Coordinates of C-alpha atoms in Angstrom, one line a residue:
M50 CA 18.1 -74.1 52.0
P51 CA 18.0 -77.4 51.5
E52 CA 14.2 -78.6 50.9
A53 CA 13.3 -80.7 53.9
S54 CA 11.3 -84.2 53.2
G55 CA 10.9 -83.6 49.7
F56 CA 8.3 -80.6 49.8
S57 CA 8.9 -77.6 47.8
K58 CA 7.4 -73.9 48.7
E59 CA 5.9 -74.6 45.5
S60 CA 4.1 -77.4 46.1
L61 CA 3.0 -76.1 49.8
L62 CA 1.0 -72.5 48.4
N63 CA 0.2 -74.9 45.2
A64 CA -1.6 -77.5 47.8
E65 CA -5.2 -77.7 48.7
S66 CA -6.1 -77.7 52.3
P67 CA -9.4 -79.3 53.5
T68 CA -9.6 -77.0 56.6
L69 CA -9.6 -73.9 54.1
A70 CA -11.6 -75.3 51.4
A71 CA -14.3 -76.1 53.8
Y72 CA -14.5 -72.9 55.4
P73 CA -17.2 -70.3 53.6
S74 CA -15.9 -67.3 52.0
R75 CA -16.9 -63.3 53.1
K76 CA -19.4 -63.8 50.2
E77 CA -21.2 -66.8 51.1
R78 CA -21.6 -66.0 54.6
G79 CA -23.1 -62.4 53.3
A80 CA -25.6 -64.9 51.3
S81 CA -26.0 -67.3 54.2
K82 CA -27.0 -64.7 56.3
L83 CA -28.8 -62.2 53.7
K84 CA -31.1 -66.0 53.2
I85 CA -31.8 -65.9 56.7
F86 CA -32.9 -62.5 57.5
R87 CA -35.4 -62.9 54.4
K88 CA -36.9 -65.9 56.2
S89 CA -37.7 -64.2 58.9
A90 CA -39.1 -60.8 57.5
V91 CA -40.8 -63.3 55.3
K92 CA -42.1 -65.3 58.8
L93 CA -42.8 -61.2 60.3
A94 CA -44.8 -60.1 57.4
D95 CA -47.4 -63.1 57.8
D96 CA -47.6 -62.5 61.4
L97 CA -48.1 -58.8 60.7
G98 CA -51.0 -59.9 57.9
R99 CA -53.2 -62.5 60.5
K100 CA -53.3 -59.3 63.0
S101 CA -53.8 -57.0 61.0
G102 CA -56.3 -59.5 59.2
Y103 CA -57.5 -60.4 63.1
K104 CA -58.2 -56.3 64.0
A105 CA -59.9 -55.1 60.6
G106 CA -62.1 -57.9 61.4
L107 CA -63.0 -56.8 64.4
T108 CA -63.4 -53.1 63.9
G109 CA -64.6 -53.8 59.9
G110 CA -61.9 -53.2 57.8
R111 CA -58.0 -52.6 57.5
E112 CA -58.4 -48.8 56.3
R113 CA -59.9 -48.8 60.3
V114 CA -56.8 -49.9 62.0
S115 CA -54.9 -46.4 63.4
G116 CA -51.2 -46.1 63.0
L117 CA -50.8 -48.1 60.1
T118 CA -51.5 -46.7 56.3
Q119 CA -52.9 -48.4 53.0
Q120 CA -49.1 -47.8 52.1
Q121 CA -47.8 -49.3 54.7
M122 CA -49.3 -52.4 55.0
A123 CA -49.4 -53.1 50.8
L124 CA -46.1 -53.0 51.7
Y125 CA -45.8 -55.9 54.1
E126 CA -48.5 -58.0 52.0
P127 CA -47.5 -61.6 51.2
G128 CA -46.2 -61.7 47.4
S129 CA -45.5 -57.8 47.6
L130 CA -42.2 -57.9 49.3
D131 CA -39.0 -57.9 48.0
L132 CA -35.5 -58.3 49.5
Q133 CA -33.4 -58.8 46.5
G134 CA -30.6 -56.1 46.3
M135 CA -31.0 -55.4 49.9
T136 CA -28.1 -54.9 52.0
E137 CA -27.5 -56.5 55.8
K138 CA -27.9 -53.6 57.0
G139 CA -31.7 -52.7 55.5
I140 CA -32.6 -56.8 56.2
D141 CA -31.4 -55.5 60.0
Q142 CA -34.0 -52.3 59.4
L143 CA -36.5 -54.1 57.6
R144 CA -36.9 -56.3 60.4
A145 CA -36.9 -54.0 62.7
D146 CA -39.9 -51.7 61.1
L147 CA -41.7 -55.1 61.0
A148 CA -41.5 -55.6 64.6
A149 CA -42.2 -52.0 65.5
L150 CA -45.5 -53.1 63.6
D151 CA -46.0 -56.1 65.1
A152 CA -46.1 -54.2 68.7
D153 CA -48.5 -51.8 67.1
C154 CA -50.9 -54.0 66.2
A155 CA -51.0 -56.1 69.3
E156 CA -51.5 -52.7 71.2
Q157 CA -54.4 -52.1 68.1
I158 CA -56.1 -55.6 69.4
R159 CA -55.7 -54.7 72.8
K160 CA -57.6 -52.1 72.5
T161 CA -60.0 -53.2 70.5
V162 CA -61.2 -55.9 72.4
H163 CA -61.0 -53.4 75.7
D164 CA -63.6 -51.6 73.3
N165 CA -66.0 -54.2 72.5
Y166 CA -66.0 -56.1 76.3
H167 CA -69.6 -55.1 76.7
Q168 CA -71.3 -56.5 74.2
F169 CA -68.5 -59.3 74.1
I170 CA -69.5 -61.0 77.0
Q171 CA -73.3 -59.8 75.8
A172 CA -72.6 -62.4 73.2
C173 CA -71.7 -65.1 75.6
Q174 CA -75.1 -64.8 77.1
G175 CA -76.4 -65.5 74.1
I176 CA -74.6 -68.2 73.2
A177 CA -75.1 -69.8 76.7
R178 CA -78.3 -69.0 76.1
L179 CA -78.6 -70.8 72.9
E180 CA -76.4 -73.9 74.5
G181 CA -79.6 -74.5 76.9
E182 CA -81.9 -74.3 74.8
M183 CA -80.2 -76.8 72.1
Q184 CA -80.3 -78.9 75.5
A185 CA -83.5 -79.0 76.3
M186 CA -83.9 -79.8 72.8
R187 CA -82.0 -82.1 73.6
A188 CA -84.0 -83.7 75.9
L189 CA -87.1 -83.3 74.1
L190 CA -85.7 -85.6 71.4
G191 CA -84.0 -88.0 74.0
N192 CA -88.1 -88.4 75.6
S193 CA -89.1 -88.3 72.0
S194 CA -87.0 -91.1 71.8
T195 CA -87.9 -92.6 74.8
I196 CA -91.6 -92.8 74.3
V197 CA -91.0 -94.5 70.5
A198 CA -89.3 -97.2 72.4
A199 CA -91.9 -97.5 75.0
L200 CA -93.8 -98.0 72.0
R201 CA -92.2 -100.4 70.7
E202 CA -92.0 -102.5 74.5
I203 CA -95.7 -102.0 74.3
A204 CA -96.4 -103.4 71.0
T205 CA -94.1 -106.9 70.9
P206 CA -96.1 -107.5 73.9
S207 CA -99.0 -107.1 72.3
S208 CA -97.9 -109.0 68.9
A209 CA -97.1 -112.1 71.9
T210 CA -100.2 -111.8 73.1
R211 CA -102.3 -111.7 70.6
S212 CA -100.9 -115.1 69.0
T213 CA -100.6 -116.1 72.4
S214 CA -104.4 -115.2 72.5
H215 CA -104.9 -117.1 69.0
E216 CA -103.7 -120.0 69.4
A217 CA -105.7 -120.3 72.4
G218 CA -108.7 -119.4 70.3
S219 CA -107.9 -121.5 68.0
S220 CA -110.6 -124.0 68.5
C221 CA -113.0 -120.8 67.9
S222 CA -115.0 -121.6 64.0
A223 CA -113.8 -120.4 61.2
E224 CA -117.1 -119.0 60.5
W225 CA -117.5 -117.3 63.8
Q226 CA -114.0 -115.4 63.2
E227 CA -114.8 -114.2 58.9
S228 CA -118.7 -112.9 60.7
P229 CA -118.8 -109.7 61.7
E230 CA -119.0 -110.4 64.7
G231 CA -115.9 -111.9 65.2
Q232 CA -114.1 -108.8 62.7
S233 CA -115.6 -106.1 64.6
W234 CA -113.9 -107.8 67.9
A235 CA -110.7 -108.0 66.4
E236 CA -111.1 -104.7 64.7
G237 CA -112.3 -103.5 68.7
L238 CA -109.1 -105.6 70.4
E239 CA -106.5 -104.0 67.3
D240 CA -107.7 -100.4 68.3
L241 CA -107.5 -100.8 72.2
D242 CA -104.1 -102.1 71.9
I243 CA -103.3 -99.0 70.1
A244 CA -104.5 -96.8 72.3
I245 CA -102.2 -98.8 75.3
A246 CA -99.1 -98.0 72.4
E247 CA -99.7 -94.5 72.1
R248 CA -100.7 -93.5 75.7
R249 CA -104.5 -92.4 74.9
C250 CA -105.5 -94.0 78.3
S251 CA -108.6 -92.6 77.8
D252 CA -110.1 -93.9 74.6
A253 CA -108.2 -97.2 76.2
V254 CA -110.4 -97.4 78.5
Q255 CA -113.4 -96.7 76.6
L256 CA -112.9 -99.6 74.1
L257 CA -111.9 -101.9 77.5
R258 CA -115.6 -101.3 78.3
Q259 CA -116.7 -101.8 74.8
A260 CA -114.7 -105.1 75.1
E261 CA -115.8 -106.8 78.1
G262 CA -119.4 -105.5 77.3
K263 CA -118.8 -107.8 74.9
C264 CA -118.0 -110.7 76.3
T265 CA -121.0 -111.5 78.7
H266 CA -122.9 -115.3 79.1
P267 CA -126.0 -115.5 79.1
Q268 CA -128.3 -115.8 81.9
S269 CA -128.8 -120.0 81.3
I270 CA -126.4 -122.1 79.4
D271 CA -127.5 -125.6 77.9
W272 CA -125.2 -127.7 78.9
S273 CA -126.3 -130.4 76.7
D274 CA -125.8 -128.3 73.4
P275 CA -122.6 -128.0 71.6
E276 CA -123.5 -124.6 70.3
H277 CA -123.7 -123.2 73.8
Q278 CA -121.0 -125.6 75.2
T279 CA -118.3 -123.4 72.3
R280 CA -119.7 -120.3 73.2
Y281 CA -119.4 -120.6 76.4
D282 CA -115.7 -121.9 75.5
R283 CA -115.1 -118.5 73.3
I284 CA -116.6 -115.9 75.5
E285 CA -113.9 -117.1 78.6
Q286 CA -111.1 -116.6 75.2
Q287 CA -112.7 -113.5 75.2
R288 CA -112.5 -112.3 78.8
E289 CA -109.0 -114.0 78.8
Q290 CA -108.0 -111.3 75.7
V291 CA -109.4 -108.1 78.0
S292 CA -107.8 -109.0 81.3
Q293 CA -104.7 -109.2 79.8
R294 CA -105.1 -105.8 78.0
R295 CA -105.9 -104.7 81.3
A296 CA -102.5 -105.4 82.6
E297 CA -101.1 -103.7 80.2
L298 CA -103.4 -100.6 80.2
G299 CA -102.4 -100.9 84.0
L300 CA -98.8 -100.6 84.0
V301 CA -99.0 -97.4 81.5
L302 CA -101.8 -95.7 83.9
E303 CA -98.4 -96.3 86.8
S304 CA -96.2 -95.1 85.6
Q305 CA -98.4 -91.5 84.5
V306 CA -98.6 -91.8 88.1
R307 CA -95.7 -92.6 89.6
D308 CA -93.7 -90.4 86.8
P309 CA -92.5 -87.0 89.1
N310 CA -92.3 -85.7 86.1
T311 CA -96.2 -85.5 85.7
K312 CA -98.6 -82.7 86.6
A313 CA -100.8 -82.3 89.5
G314 CA -104.3 -82.6 87.0
E315 CA -102.4 -85.2 85.0
R316 CA -101.8 -87.5 87.5
R317 CA -105.4 -87.1 88.8
I318 CA -106.5 -88.1 85.9
A319 CA -104.4 -91.6 85.5
A320 CA -105.2 -92.5 89.6
G321 CA -109.0 -92.0 88.0
L322 CA -108.9 -94.3 85.0
M323 CA -106.5 -97.0 86.9
A324 CA -109.8 -96.7 89.8
S325 CA -112.8 -97.2 87.0
A326 CA -110.6 -99.5 84.7
I327 CA -108.5 -102.1 87.7
S328 CA -109.3 -101.0 91.0
K329 CA -110.4 -98.5 93.3
A330 CA -107.8 -99.6 96.1
W331 CA -105.0 -100.4 93.7
A332 CA -105.4 -96.8 92.3
H333 CA -105.2 -95.1 95.6
Q334 CA -102.0 -97.4 96.6
Q335 CA -100.4 -96.2 94.1
L336 CA -101.2 -92.3 94.1
L337 CA -100.1 -92.6 98.0
D338 CA -96.8 -94.3 96.7
A339 CA -96.1 -91.7 93.8
H340 CA -96.3 -88.9 97.1
T341 CA -94.3 -90.6 99.0
A342 CA -91.6 -90.6 96.1
Q343 CA -91.5 -87.1 95.9
L344 CA -91.4 -85.6 99.6
R345 CA -88.6 -88.3 100.5
H346 CA -86.7 -86.4 97.0
Q347 CA -87.3 -83.4 99.3
Q348 CA -86.8 -84.3 102.8
E349 CA -83.5 -86.2 101.2
A350 CA -82.7 -82.6 99.8
L351 CA -83.6 -80.7 102.8
S352 CA -81.3 -83.2 104.4
R353 CA -78.4 -82.0 102.4
P354 CA -76.1 -79.6 104.5
Q355 CA -76.8 -76.6 102.0
N356 CA -80.0 -77.0 101.9
A357 CA -81.0 -77.7 105.7
G358 CA -80.5 -74.1 107.1
G359 CA -77.7 -72.8 108.6
G360 CA -78.3 -69.2 109.6
H361 CA -79.5 -70.4 113.2
G362 CA -78.0 -72.9 115.1
D363 CA -80.5 -74.1 117.2
G364 CA -82.2 -76.0 114.2
T365 CA -85.5 -73.7 113.7
E366 CA -84.4 -73.5 110.2
Y367 CA -84.1 -76.9 109.4
A368 CA -87.4 -77.8 111.8
S369 CA -89.2 -75.7 110.2
A370 CA -88.3 -76.3 106.6
I371 CA -89.1 -80.0 107.0
S372 CA -92.0 -79.5 108.9
Q373 CA -93.4 -77.4 105.4
V374 CA -92.4 -79.6 103.1
S375 CA -93.8 -82.4 105.0
F376 CA -97.3 -81.0 105.5
R377 CA -97.7 -79.3 102.5
G378 CA -97.4 -82.7 101.4
V379 CA -99.5 -84.6 103.1
A380 CA -102.1 -81.6 102.0
L381 CA -101.7 -82.5 98.7
A382 CA -101.4 -85.8 98.3
A383 CA -104.6 -85.7 100.7
N384 CA -106.0 -82.7 97.5
D385 CA -105.7 -85.5 95.1
V386 CA -107.3 -88.7 97.0
A387 CA -110.7 -86.2 97.7
A388 CA -110.6 -85.0 93.6
V389 CA -109.4 -88.4 92.3
F390 CA -112.6 -90.9 94.8
Q391 CA -115.1 -88.0 96.0
R392 CA -115.0 -89.2 99.5
D393 CA -117.4 -92.2 98.6
A394 CA -115.0 -94.9 99.7
P395 CA -114.7 -95.2 103.5
E396 CA -112.3 -97.4 103.4
L397 CA -109.6 -95.6 101.2
S398 CA -110.2 -92.6 104.0
S399 CA -108.9 -95.4 106.3
L400 CA -106.1 -95.7 104.4
F401 CA -105.1 -92.4 103.6
L402 CA -105.3 -92.2 107.8
V403 CA -102.7 -94.6 107.7
W404 CA -100.3 -93.2 105.5
A405 CA -100.6 -89.9 107.1
L406 CA -99.4 -90.7 110.8
Q407 CA -96.5 -92.9 109.3
E408 CA -95.5 -89.2 107.2
T409 CA -96.0 -87.7 110.4
E410 CA -94.0 -90.4 112.2
R411 CA -91.4 -89.9 109.6
C412 CA -91.4 -85.8 109.9
A413 CA -90.5 -86.8 113.7
Q414 CA -87.9 -89.0 113.2
L415 CA -86.6 -86.6 110.7
L416 CA -86.8 -83.5 113.2
R417 CA -85.3 -85.5 115.4
Q418 CA -82.7 -86.5 113.5
H419 CA -81.1 -83.8 111.7
A420 CA -82.4 -80.9 114.1
L421 CA -83.2 -81.6 117.8
I422 CA -80.6 -83.7 119.1
P423 CA -77.1 -82.3 117.0
L424 CA -78.7 -78.7 117.6
A425 CA -81.3 -77.9 119.5
V426 CA -81.1 -79.9 122.9
P427 CA -77.7 -78.2 123.0
A428 CA -79.3 -75.4 123.4
G429 CA -81.8 -75.9 126.1
L430 CA -85.1 -76.0 126.2
G431 CA -86.3 -73.0 125.1
P432 CA -84.7 -74.2 121.4
T433 CA -86.9 -77.6 121.6
V434 CA -89.6 -76.2 122.2
H435 CA -89.4 -73.7 119.4
C436 CA -88.5 -76.9 117.1
C437 CA -91.3 -78.6 118.5
M438 CA -93.8 -75.5 118.0
L439 CA -92.8 -75.6 113.8
A440 CA -93.9 -78.4 113.3
L441 CA -96.4 -78.7 115.8
L442 CA -98.0 -75.2 113.6
Y443 CA -97.8 -76.9 110.6
C444 CA -99.9 -79.9 112.0
T445 CA -102.3 -78.2 113.5
A446 CA -102.8 -75.7 109.9
L447 CA -103.0 -79.0 107.9
E448 CA -105.6 -80.6 110.5
T449 CA -107.9 -77.6 109.9
S450 CA -107.8 -77.1 106.6
H451 CA -108.2 -81.3 106.0
S452 CA -110.5 -82.5 109.4
L453 CA -107.4 -84.3 110.0
M454 CA -105.7 -85.6 113.8
L455 CA -102.2 -86.0 113.7
S456 CA -100.7 -84.2 116.3
P457 CA -101.4 -86.7 118.9
R458 CA -98.8 -89.2 116.7
L459 CA -96.3 -86.4 116.6
M460 CA -95.8 -84.8 120.5
R461 CA -95.8 -88.3 122.0
D462 CA -93.1 -88.7 119.0
L463 CA -91.8 -85.1 119.5
W464 CA -92.3 -85.2 123.5
P465 CA -89.0 -87.8 125.0
T466 CA -86.4 -84.7 123.3
C467 CA -88.4 -82.5 125.3
E468 CA -89.0 -83.9 128.7
Q469 CA -85.6 -85.1 128.3
V470 CA -84.4 -81.4 127.8
L471 CA -86.8 -80.3 130.9
Q472 CA -85.8 -83.0 133.2
K473 CA -81.6 -81.7 132.6
K474 CA -83.0 -78.3 133.6
L475 CA -84.8 -79.3 136.1
R476 CA -81.6 -81.9 137.5
R477 CA -79.5 -78.4 137.4
L478 CA -81.8 -76.5 139.4
N479 CA -81.5 -78.6 142.2
D480 CA -77.5 -78.8 142.1
D481 CA -77.8 -74.4 142.3
L482 CA -80.2 -74.5 144.9
K483 CA -78.1 -76.8 147.1
R484 CA -74.5 -74.6 146.2
E485 CA -76.7 -71.6 147.4
V486 CA -78.3 -72.6 150.3
A487 CA -75.6 -73.5 152.1
T488 CA -73.3 -70.8 150.5
E489 CA -76.1 -68.7 152.0
L490 CA -76.5 -69.9 155.6
D491 CA -72.7 -70.0 155.6
G492 CA -72.6 -66.1 154.9
V493 CA -75.1 -65.9 157.4
A494 CA -73.3 -67.5 160.4
A495 CA -69.8 -65.6 159.0
Q496 CA -71.2 -62.1 158.8
S497 CA -70.7 -59.6 161.9
G498 CA -71.3 -56.8 161.1
V499 CA -74.7 -54.5 161.3
S500 CA -77.1 -54.2 157.5
Q501 CA -78.7 -51.3 156.9
G502 CA -82.7 -51.3 155.9
A503 CA -85.3 -52.8 157.2
P504 CA -87.0 -54.7 154.0
S505 CA -90.2 -56.2 154.8
G506 CA -92.5 -59.0 153.3
W507 CA -91.1 -62.2 150.5
T508 CA -89.3 -59.2 148.7
G509 CA -87.1 -59.0 153.2
L510 CA -86.9 -62.4 152.9
V511 CA -85.4 -63.1 149.6
L512 CA -83.0 -60.5 150.0
L513 CA -82.0 -62.8 152.9
F514 CA -81.9 -65.6 151.1
P515 CA -82.0 -65.0 147.0
S516 CA -82.0 -68.7 146.5
A517 CA -86.1 -68.7 147.3
A518 CA -86.1 -65.9 144.9
H519 CA -84.0 -68.5 142.2
L520 CA -86.6 -71.7 143.1
V521 CA -89.6 -69.2 142.1
D522 CA -87.9 -67.4 138.5
T523 CA -87.0 -70.6 137.4
V524 CA -90.2 -73.1 137.6
K525 CA -91.4 -69.5 136.3
S526 CA -89.7 -69.6 133.4
T527 CA -89.9 -73.4 132.8
V528 CA -93.6 -73.1 133.3
A529 CA -93.6 -69.6 131.1
T530 CA -91.3 -72.2 127.6
I531 CA -93.2 -75.5 128.1
C532 CA -97.2 -74.1 128.0
P533 CA -97.3 -74.0 124.2
L534 CA -96.7 -77.9 124.6
A535 CA -99.3 -78.1 127.5
G536 CA -101.0 -81.5 128.1
S537 CA -101.0 -84.2 130.7
K538 CA -97.3 -85.8 130.1
A539 CA -96.0 -81.8 130.4
A540 CA -97.9 -81.9 133.7
Q541 CA -97.0 -84.9 135.2
V542 CA -93.1 -84.1 134.6
L543 CA -93.6 -80.4 135.6
R544 CA -96.2 -81.7 139.1
K545 CA -92.7 -84.2 139.8
G546 CA -89.7 -82.2 138.9
V547 CA -91.4 -78.4 141.2
S548 CA -91.7 -81.1 144.4
D549 CA -88.5 -82.7 143.9
A550 CA -87.2 -79.1 143.4
F551 CA -89.2 -77.8 146.8
Q552 CA -87.5 -80.5 148.4
T553 CA -84.2 -80.3 147.2
Y554 CA -84.9 -76.5 148.9
T555 CA -85.9 -77.6 152.4
N556 CA -83.5 -81.2 152.6
A557 CA -80.7 -77.9 152.0
L558 CA -82.1 -75.1 154.6
T559 CA -82.1 -78.4 156.8
A560 CA -78.9 -79.4 156.2
G561 CA -77.1 -75.9 156.5
F562 CA -78.8 -75.7 160.1
Q563 CA -77.6 -78.9 161.2
K564 CA -73.8 -77.7 159.4
H565 CA -73.8 -75.3 162.2
Q566 CA -75.7 -76.9 165.6
S567 CA -74.2 -77.7 168.5
P568 CA -73.8 -80.7 169.7
D569 CA -76.2 -80.5 172.3
G570 CA -78.9 -79.9 169.4
S571 CA -79.1 -75.9 170.2
F572 CA -78.2 -73.3 167.5
P573 CA -75.5 -70.5 168.7
Y574 CA -76.2 -67.4 169.3
N575 CA -73.8 -66.2 166.3
L576 CA -76.2 -68.1 163.7
G577 CA -78.2 -64.6 163.7
M578 CA -75.9 -62.3 163.6
F579 CA -77.5 -59.5 161.3
D580 CA -79.4 -56.5 162.0
A581 CA -83.1 -56.5 164.2
A582 CA -85.1 -54.9 161.3
W583 CA -83.8 -56.9 158.3
V584 CA -85.3 -60.0 159.7
L585 CA -88.2 -59.1 162.1
A586 CA -90.0 -57.0 159.7
P587 CA -91.5 -60.1 158.0
F588 CA -93.7 -60.4 161.0
G589 CA -95.4 -57.2 161.2
S590 CA -97.5 -56.6 164.4
A591 CA -95.5 -60.1 165.6
L592 CA -93.4 -57.9 167.7
P593 CA -94.1 -54.4 169.0
F594 CA -90.3 -52.7 167.7
I595 CA -91.0 -53.6 164.4
G596 CA -89.9 -50.2 162.9
A597 CA -87.7 -49.1 165.0
L598 CA -85.0 -47.8 163.2
P599 CA -81.5 -49.8 163.1
G600 CA -79.8 -50.1 166.8
T601 CA -83.0 -49.5 169.1
V602 CA -81.6 -51.9 171.7
V603 CA -84.0 -55.2 172.4
Q604 CA -85.8 -55.8 175.6
P605 CA -85.2 -59.7 177.1
D606 CA -89.4 -59.4 177.1
H607 CA -89.5 -59.8 174.0
F608 CA -88.0 -63.0 173.7
G609 CA -87.8 -64.4 176.9
D610 CA -85.4 -67.3 178.0
R611 CA -84.5 -67.6 174.5
L612 CA -82.2 -64.1 174.1
P613 CA -79.1 -64.4 176.3
E614 CA -77.1 -61.9 178.4
H615 CA -74.1 -61.1 175.6
A616 CA -76.7 -61.0 173.0
M617 CA -78.0 -57.9 173.9
S618 CA -76.9 -55.5 171.2
P619 CA -78.6 -53.9 168.6
S620 CA -77.2 -56.0 166.5
F621 CA -77.2 -60.0 167.1
L622 CA -80.9 -62.1 167.2
P623 CA -80.7 -65.6 168.7
A624 CA -81.0 -68.0 166.0
D625 CA -84.1 -69.0 166.7
V626 CA -85.7 -66.1 165.4
L627 CA -83.8 -66.5 161.8
V628 CA -85.3 -70.7 161.8
E629 CA -88.8 -68.1 162.1
A630 CA -87.6 -66.4 159.7
V631 CA -86.8 -69.2 157.3
M632 CA -90.5 -71.7 157.6
E633 CA -91.9 -68.2 157.0
L634 CA -90.4 -67.7 153.7
T635 CA -90.5 -71.9 152.6
S636 CA -94.7 -71.1 153.8
T637 CA -94.7 -68.2 151.1
T638 CA -93.3 -69.9 148.7
A639 CA -94.9 -73.2 149.0
E640 CA -98.4 -71.1 149.4
Q641 CA -98.0 -68.5 147.1
Q642 CA -95.4 -67.5 145.1
L643 CA -95.3 -71.2 143.6
P644 CA -99.2 -71.7 143.0
E645 CA -98.9 -68.0 141.0
A646 CA -95.4 -69.2 139.0
T647 CA -97.5 -72.3 137.3
A648 CA -100.4 -70.6 137.2
A649 CA -100.4 -70.4 133.5
L650 CA -101.1 -74.5 133.1
V651 CA -103.8 -74.4 135.9
P652 CA -106.8 -73.6 132.7
S653 CA -104.7 -76.6 130.1
C654 CA -103.5 -78.2 133.1
G655 CA -105.3 -78.5 136.6
S656 CA -102.9 -77.2 139.3
I657 CA -99.0 -78.2 139.3
C658 CA -98.2 -77.3 142.6
D659 CA -98.8 -80.7 144.7
S660 CA -100.1 -79.6 148.4
A661 CA -99.5 -82.4 150.2
A662 CA -95.7 -83.0 149.2
F663 CA -95.1 -79.2 149.8
G664 CA -96.8 -79.9 153.5
N665 CA -94.8 -82.6 154.0
C666 CA -91.8 -81.1 153.7
L667 CA -92.7 -78.4 155.9
D668 CA -92.8 -80.5 158.5
A669 CA -89.7 -82.0 157.8
L670 CA -88.1 -78.9 157.7
G671 CA -89.7 -78.1 161.2
T672 CA -89.1 -81.1 163.1
A673 CA -86.0 -80.7 162.0
L674 CA -85.6 -77.0 163.0
G675 CA -87.4 -77.8 166.6
M676 CA -90.5 -76.3 165.1
Q677 CA -93.7 -75.8 163.7
S678 CA -94.3 -75.8 160.0
A679 CA -97.2 -72.9 159.5

């Protein structure tokens, strides 16, 4: 067969194919795979060594690791693993063994962590406590740094002041400065500056007094003598230097009094030094300002939702908390003022009383803002009075212990809110009375059956007109609720409210009867469609048939011409007899029931019931119904 294109079979066989040359042989593939397995085995051995080391640290030694012997661990130690001469199958088995050992170590670590969990928690708590102590140490170091910085700040102005004073006092003779008196004066000023810089306020006050004693003018000065004039100028310069030190000392004492971290005893000492070295009025004001800042901080903390008290939705918890904080703060301020000034300055007592009244107004304002208006007022009169009573309780305790008079100012600020709720309740009572009276009269006019039983007196009347009992009960409960806040303002509001309620009741009765009145002014006979014994029982011996059983025939001569012939039934009574019952009901209410309901306020406020107003209402009702009031 001819050779095509000049290629022979030998040349094709001997030619080197680039594709075949690039493809690795079986031996090379085995060596590469062995190299990869060797790297994997070494990595697993390293991981196993790290895990076994961690396990050994937890349990106290590698020999305590369960499931792994010393020989097994030694086989996989770094540097002891020999992969030379191993087959591919052997390397696969080695990897499987390493994976099993890795899983076993992980399980042992998990069990060890579980067994030592409580020790771990205790260690964490100890670490947290140690961190807190370290934080406290940092705070102390920070305070020390602050003190050092303050010393530098105070020392720098003092140096400048001394240089200024030196320049101003350059006119002093060099002989006096070098004299023992001049050197003693300079040493005293230096000691005073050091005491102020080191916050040794007691020593500074003593040194200040000594310096003041050294710079006093003589009683008589001869201005014609140059020596006397020079001495006078020198003393004036010394006084200026002392005044400058006094101002520096005042700033230091002010910072101590106003510092919120200062204890009560230290604050009193600083205020006392301020009063002796600077001014009593200024020390008194700084002391009150410090207590004001402390009160504001505590009051703002209570105003936050998480601290304001949320157990009761009527605001009583917040009212109790804010009252306790406010009046306790006033008591602490009173104790500090009494301890520092010993009640030897009447004008300071007046200033403190003004401050206490201002704090009382602040307490009342917070109470209205956070308790009364958003919570107590919607809940009703009871919670509102309860919140006010809590504030009044703490205020009264403060008055008893410190001989103050703050409750009038407190009630002056809280009463408008209570009055608003009280008037709202009385207005609601008037609306209820109008509706109930109209419903009762309509029911009396519509009923056709004979009622059973024969109640007598007030009980029988209120069974016919329950609205009267509602009026009396509401007034009685309102008086019992408002009684703790009894006063002239409460008596005035209640007196007017009760009179208006009784007038509303009589007006409602008049309107109800007029609704069923005939055009000729008479009432229809069926307005009294009820059992005779029911209505006539309250009249006692006025009618001879009282006490008769239901069904007794009413004789015409008992009523004269008032009873028509078609109403001569044992189940019917004429309308004018019902009118007499209504007049008896209203008279009893005005003359007996309402005075008894308001009797609790008589000792403190006098009579709440206005007899003249009640009489006018009864006269108007009797005139409208064609009768004279009893």
